[in-house]
Short mmCIF file of C-alpha atoms in Angstrom, two decimals:
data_model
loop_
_atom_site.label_atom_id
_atom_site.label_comp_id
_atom_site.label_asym_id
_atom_site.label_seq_id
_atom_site.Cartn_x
_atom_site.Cartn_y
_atom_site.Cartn_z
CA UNK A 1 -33.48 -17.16 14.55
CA UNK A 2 -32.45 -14.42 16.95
CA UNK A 3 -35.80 -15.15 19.83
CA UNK A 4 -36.44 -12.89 22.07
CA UNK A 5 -33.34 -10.77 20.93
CA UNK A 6 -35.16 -9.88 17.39
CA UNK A 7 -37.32 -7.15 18.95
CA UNK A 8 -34.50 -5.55 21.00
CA UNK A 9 -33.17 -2.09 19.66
CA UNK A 10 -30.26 -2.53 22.48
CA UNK A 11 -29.18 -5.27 21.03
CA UNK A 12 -29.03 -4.07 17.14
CA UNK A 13 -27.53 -1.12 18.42
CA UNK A 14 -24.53 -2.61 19.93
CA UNK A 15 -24.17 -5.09 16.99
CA UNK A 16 -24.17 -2.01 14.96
CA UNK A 17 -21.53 -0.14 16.60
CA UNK A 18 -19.65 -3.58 16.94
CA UNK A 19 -19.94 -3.34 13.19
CA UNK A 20 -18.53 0.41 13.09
CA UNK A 21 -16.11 -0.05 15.21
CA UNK A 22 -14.58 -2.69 13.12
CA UNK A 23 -14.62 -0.96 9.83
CA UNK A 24 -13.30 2.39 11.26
CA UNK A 25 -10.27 0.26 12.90
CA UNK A 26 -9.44 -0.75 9.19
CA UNK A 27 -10.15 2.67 7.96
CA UNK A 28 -7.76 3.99 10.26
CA UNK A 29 -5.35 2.02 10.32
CA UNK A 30 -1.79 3.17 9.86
CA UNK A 31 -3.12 6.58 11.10
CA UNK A 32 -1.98 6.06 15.07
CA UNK A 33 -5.62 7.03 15.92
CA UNK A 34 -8.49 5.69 17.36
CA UNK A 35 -11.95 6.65 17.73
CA UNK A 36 -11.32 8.35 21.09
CA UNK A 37 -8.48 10.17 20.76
CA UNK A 38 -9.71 11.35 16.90
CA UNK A 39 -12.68 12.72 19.38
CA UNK A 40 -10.58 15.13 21.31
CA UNK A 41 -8.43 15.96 18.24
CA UNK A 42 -11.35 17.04 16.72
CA UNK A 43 -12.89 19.13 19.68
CA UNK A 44 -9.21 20.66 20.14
CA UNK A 45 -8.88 21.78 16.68
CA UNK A 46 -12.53 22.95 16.69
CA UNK A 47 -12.17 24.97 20.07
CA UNK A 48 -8.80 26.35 19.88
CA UNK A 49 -7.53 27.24 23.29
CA UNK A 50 -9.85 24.81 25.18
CA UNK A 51 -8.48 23.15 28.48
CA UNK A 52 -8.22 19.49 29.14
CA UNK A 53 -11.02 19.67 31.70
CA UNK A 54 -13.79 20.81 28.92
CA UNK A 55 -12.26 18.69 26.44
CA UNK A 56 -12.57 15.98 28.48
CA UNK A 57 -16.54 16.60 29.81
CA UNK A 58 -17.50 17.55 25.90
CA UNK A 59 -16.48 14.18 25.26
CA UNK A 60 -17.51 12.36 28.93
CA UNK A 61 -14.18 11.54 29.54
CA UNK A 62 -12.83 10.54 32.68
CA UNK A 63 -10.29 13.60 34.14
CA UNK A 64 -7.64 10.92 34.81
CA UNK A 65 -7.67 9.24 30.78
CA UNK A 66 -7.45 12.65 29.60
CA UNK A 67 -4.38 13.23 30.91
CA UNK A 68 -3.36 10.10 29.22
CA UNK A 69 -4.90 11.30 25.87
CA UNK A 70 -3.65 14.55 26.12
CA UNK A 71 0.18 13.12 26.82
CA UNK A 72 -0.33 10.58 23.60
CA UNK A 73 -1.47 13.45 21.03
CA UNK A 74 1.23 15.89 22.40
CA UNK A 75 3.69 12.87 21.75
CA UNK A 76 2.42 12.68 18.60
CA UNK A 77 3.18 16.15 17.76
CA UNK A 78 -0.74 16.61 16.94
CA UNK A 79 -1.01 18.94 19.57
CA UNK A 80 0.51 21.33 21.64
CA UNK A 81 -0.24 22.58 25.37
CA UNK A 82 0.49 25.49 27.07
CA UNK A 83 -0.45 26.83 30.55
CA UNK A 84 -3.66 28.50 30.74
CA UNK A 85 -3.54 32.33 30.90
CA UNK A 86 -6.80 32.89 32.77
CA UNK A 87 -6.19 29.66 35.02
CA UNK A 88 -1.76 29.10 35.87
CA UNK A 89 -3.62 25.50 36.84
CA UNK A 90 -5.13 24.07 33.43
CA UNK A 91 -3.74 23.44 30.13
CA UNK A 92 -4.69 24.99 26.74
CA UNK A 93 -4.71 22.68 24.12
CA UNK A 94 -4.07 24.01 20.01
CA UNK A 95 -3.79 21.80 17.25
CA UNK A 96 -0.34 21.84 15.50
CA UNK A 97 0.02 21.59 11.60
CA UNK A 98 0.95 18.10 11.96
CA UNK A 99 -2.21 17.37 13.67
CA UNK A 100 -4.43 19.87 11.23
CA UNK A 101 -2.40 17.25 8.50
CA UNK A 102 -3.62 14.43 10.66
CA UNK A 103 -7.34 15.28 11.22
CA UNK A 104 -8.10 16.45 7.73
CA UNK A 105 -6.68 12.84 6.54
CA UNK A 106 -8.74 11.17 8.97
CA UNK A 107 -11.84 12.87 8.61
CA UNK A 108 -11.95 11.88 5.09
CA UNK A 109 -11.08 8.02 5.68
CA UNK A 110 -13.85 8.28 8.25
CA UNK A 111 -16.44 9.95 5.34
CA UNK A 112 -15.40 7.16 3.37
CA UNK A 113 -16.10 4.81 5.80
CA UNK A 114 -19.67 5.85 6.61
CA UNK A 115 -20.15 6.18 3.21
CA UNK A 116 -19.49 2.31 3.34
CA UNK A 117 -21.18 1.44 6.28
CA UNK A 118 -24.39 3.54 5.34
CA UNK A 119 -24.09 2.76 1.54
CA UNK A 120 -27.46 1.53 1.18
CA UNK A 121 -29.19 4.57 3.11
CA UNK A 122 -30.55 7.64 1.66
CA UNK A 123 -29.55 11.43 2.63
CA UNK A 124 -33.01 11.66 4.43
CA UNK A 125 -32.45 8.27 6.21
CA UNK A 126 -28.85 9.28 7.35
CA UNK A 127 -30.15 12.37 9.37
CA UNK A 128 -33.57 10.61 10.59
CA UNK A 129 -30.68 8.04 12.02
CA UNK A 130 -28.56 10.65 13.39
CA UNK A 131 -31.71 12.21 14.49
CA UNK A 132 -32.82 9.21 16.40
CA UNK A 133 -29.50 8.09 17.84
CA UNK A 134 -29.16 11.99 19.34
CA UNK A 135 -32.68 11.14 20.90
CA UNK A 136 -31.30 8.13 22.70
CA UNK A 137 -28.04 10.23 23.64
CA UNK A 138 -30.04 12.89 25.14
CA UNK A 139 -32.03 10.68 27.17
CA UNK A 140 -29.17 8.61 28.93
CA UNK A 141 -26.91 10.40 32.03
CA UNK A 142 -23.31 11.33 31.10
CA UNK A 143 -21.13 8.66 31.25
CA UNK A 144 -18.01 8.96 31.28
CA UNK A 145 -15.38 7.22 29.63
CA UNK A 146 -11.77 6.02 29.38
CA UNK A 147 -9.30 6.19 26.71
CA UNK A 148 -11.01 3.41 24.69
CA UNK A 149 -14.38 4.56 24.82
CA UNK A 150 -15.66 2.38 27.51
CA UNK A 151 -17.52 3.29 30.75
#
């Protein structure tokens, strides 16, 4: 018997995303990436050009992990960055073929996985949940976060 925990959504939310977080580690795994840097990967290659800064607050990620990110995905070879044009003091970020390679692969071990993890909901449940979770999103302040997702 969970108590007084039964009726708490905070609590069956984090036991959820405790549950996520361990099934996308196995989907992933071999990959190199994690949920966080998979996040800027995936803003990067769907805003080519974009500097670390906007990266970083699309994602509420704290200016100093980005630079961290960033450093790990150029290493990688996933992406590339260049000085700005329109700002000598930022970095544009571009997603190399190696990283295109990298994000199409991941994107569908990550489809798999929900597909897993959400087996038993229906196409109209998945977007009333992703509905409902935006809800919650929208209502907290930014947070940001470091390189492993935590505040």
């Amino acid at each position: 018997m969970l108590g007084a925990l039964a009726p708490l959504v905070g609590y069956h939310l984090r036991r959820a995303s405790s549950a996520f977080a361990g099934d996308f580690a196995a989907a992933m795994e071999g990959t190199g990436l994690r949920q966080v840097p998979f996040a800027v990967l995936s803003i990067v290659a769907a805003n080519p050009g974009i500097n670390q800064g906007a990266a970083g607050r699309m994602l509420g990620i704290k200016r100093a992990n980005m630079v961290a990110l960033i450093n790990d995905l150029v290493d990688k070879g996933l992406i590339d960055r260049s000085v700005d044009a329109s700002d000598r003091r930022a970095f544009s970020l571009t997603v190399t073929k190696a990283g295109t390679a990298a994000l199409a692969d991941a994107v569908a071990r990550i489809a798999a996985h929900e597909d897993r993890m959400l087996d038993d909901l229906s196409t109209e449940e998945r977007a009333l949940l992703l509905d409902l979770l935006g809800r919650i999103e929208r209502r907290s302040p930014a947070t940001e976060t470091d390189e492993n997702g935590e505040p």
